[in-house]
XYZ file of C-alpha atoms in Angstrom:
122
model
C -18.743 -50.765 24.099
C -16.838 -53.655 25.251
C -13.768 -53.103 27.533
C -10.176 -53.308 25.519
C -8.083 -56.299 25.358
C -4.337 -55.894 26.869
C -2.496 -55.305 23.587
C -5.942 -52.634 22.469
C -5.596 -50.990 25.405
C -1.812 -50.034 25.418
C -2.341 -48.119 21.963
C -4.957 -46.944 22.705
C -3.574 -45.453 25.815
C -0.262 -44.079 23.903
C -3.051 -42.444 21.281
C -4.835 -40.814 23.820
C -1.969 -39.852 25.843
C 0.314 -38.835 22.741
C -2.815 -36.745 21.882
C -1.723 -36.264 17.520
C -2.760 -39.194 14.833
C 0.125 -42.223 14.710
C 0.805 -44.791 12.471
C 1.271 -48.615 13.872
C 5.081 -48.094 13.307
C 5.095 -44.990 15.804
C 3.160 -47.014 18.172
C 5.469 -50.125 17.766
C 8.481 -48.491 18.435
C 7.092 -46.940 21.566
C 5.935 -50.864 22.898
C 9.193 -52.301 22.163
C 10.977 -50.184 24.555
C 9.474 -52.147 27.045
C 8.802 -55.409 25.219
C 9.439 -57.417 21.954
C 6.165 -57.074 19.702
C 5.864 -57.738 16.128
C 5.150 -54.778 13.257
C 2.492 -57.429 12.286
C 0.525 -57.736 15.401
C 0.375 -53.966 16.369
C -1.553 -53.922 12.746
C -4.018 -56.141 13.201
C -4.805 -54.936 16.539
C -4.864 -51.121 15.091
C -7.142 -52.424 12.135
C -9.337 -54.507 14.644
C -9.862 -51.063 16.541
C -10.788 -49.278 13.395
C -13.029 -51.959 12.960
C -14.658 -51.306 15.933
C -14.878 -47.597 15.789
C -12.250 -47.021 18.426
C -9.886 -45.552 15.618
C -10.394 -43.497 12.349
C -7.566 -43.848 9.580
C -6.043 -42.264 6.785
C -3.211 -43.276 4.242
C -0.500 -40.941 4.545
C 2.135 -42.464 1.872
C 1.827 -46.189 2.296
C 1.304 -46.094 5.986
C -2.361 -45.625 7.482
C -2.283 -43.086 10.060
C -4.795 -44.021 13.099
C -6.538 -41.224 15.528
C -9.323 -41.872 18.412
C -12.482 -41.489 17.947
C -12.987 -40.397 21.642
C -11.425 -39.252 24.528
C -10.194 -41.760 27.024
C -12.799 -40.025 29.192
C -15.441 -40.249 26.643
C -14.699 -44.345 26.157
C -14.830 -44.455 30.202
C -17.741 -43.070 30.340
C -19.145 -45.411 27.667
C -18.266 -48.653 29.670
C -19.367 -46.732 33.328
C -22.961 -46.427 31.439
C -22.498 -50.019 29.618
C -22.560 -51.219 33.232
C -24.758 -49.725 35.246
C -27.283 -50.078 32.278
C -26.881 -53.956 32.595
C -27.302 -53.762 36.343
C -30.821 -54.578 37.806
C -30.181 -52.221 40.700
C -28.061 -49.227 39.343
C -28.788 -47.275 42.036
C -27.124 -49.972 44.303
C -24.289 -50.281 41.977
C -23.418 -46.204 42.024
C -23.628 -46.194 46.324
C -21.144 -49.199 46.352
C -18.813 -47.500 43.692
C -19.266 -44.319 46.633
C -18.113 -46.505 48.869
C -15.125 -47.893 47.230
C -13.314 -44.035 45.818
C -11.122 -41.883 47.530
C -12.137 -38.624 48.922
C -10.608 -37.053 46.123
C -12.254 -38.969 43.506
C -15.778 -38.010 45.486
C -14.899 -34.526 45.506
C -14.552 -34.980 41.697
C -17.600 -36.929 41.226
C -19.525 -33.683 43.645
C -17.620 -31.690 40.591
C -19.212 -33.259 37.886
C -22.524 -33.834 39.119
C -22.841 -29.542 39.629
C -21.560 -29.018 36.443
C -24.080 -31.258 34.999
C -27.157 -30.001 36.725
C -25.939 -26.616 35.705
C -25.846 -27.537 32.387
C -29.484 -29.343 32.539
C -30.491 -26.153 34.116
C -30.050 -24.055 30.924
């Protein structure tokens, strides 16, 4: 999974974030509060995310309606593995992310790496 453009990323941030299906006119109102986009553009970038199995759709009226197919976790987690897969030393790559987070993000990654084992564990 390939990491989203500028334009991909902002609705696919105001999907995940709005958390209910939206059409590219609900997302297009919320961009131009903050900048001038075209009705045309936030389409073909919705479509182009469908395309790519970021987005289902459905016609409500004339209107396609778009929802994620994941969570924004769930597509983090995607590139996190896309990455350390392509890494020759993975192991490497995961002690200098260690070294780089906050102690609250280790204390979260300490979280998740319990949970998991517990789950492996059953």
């Amino acid at each position: 999974m390939r990491q989203l453009g500028e334009l991909e990323a902002e609705i696919m941030h105001r999907l995940w974030s709005w958390g209910r299906p939206a059409t590219a006119r609900d997302v297009l109102t919320d961009i131009n509060k903050q900048r001038p986009l075209a009705y045309s553009t936030v389409k073909t970038v919705a479509d182009i995310l469908h395309s790519k199995g970021l987005l289902t759709r459905h016609k409500e009226g004339r209107a396609w309606v778009y929802t994620p197919t994941c969570t924004r976790q769930q597509y983090t987690a995607s590139l996190m593995h896309e990455v350390l897969g392509g890494n020759p030393d993975p192991a490497g790559a995961l002690a200098s992310f260690v070294e780089q987070i906050s102690p609250e993000e280790a204390d979260a990654l300490r979280s998740a790496l319990r949970a998991a084992k517990r789950r492996s564990e059953t």
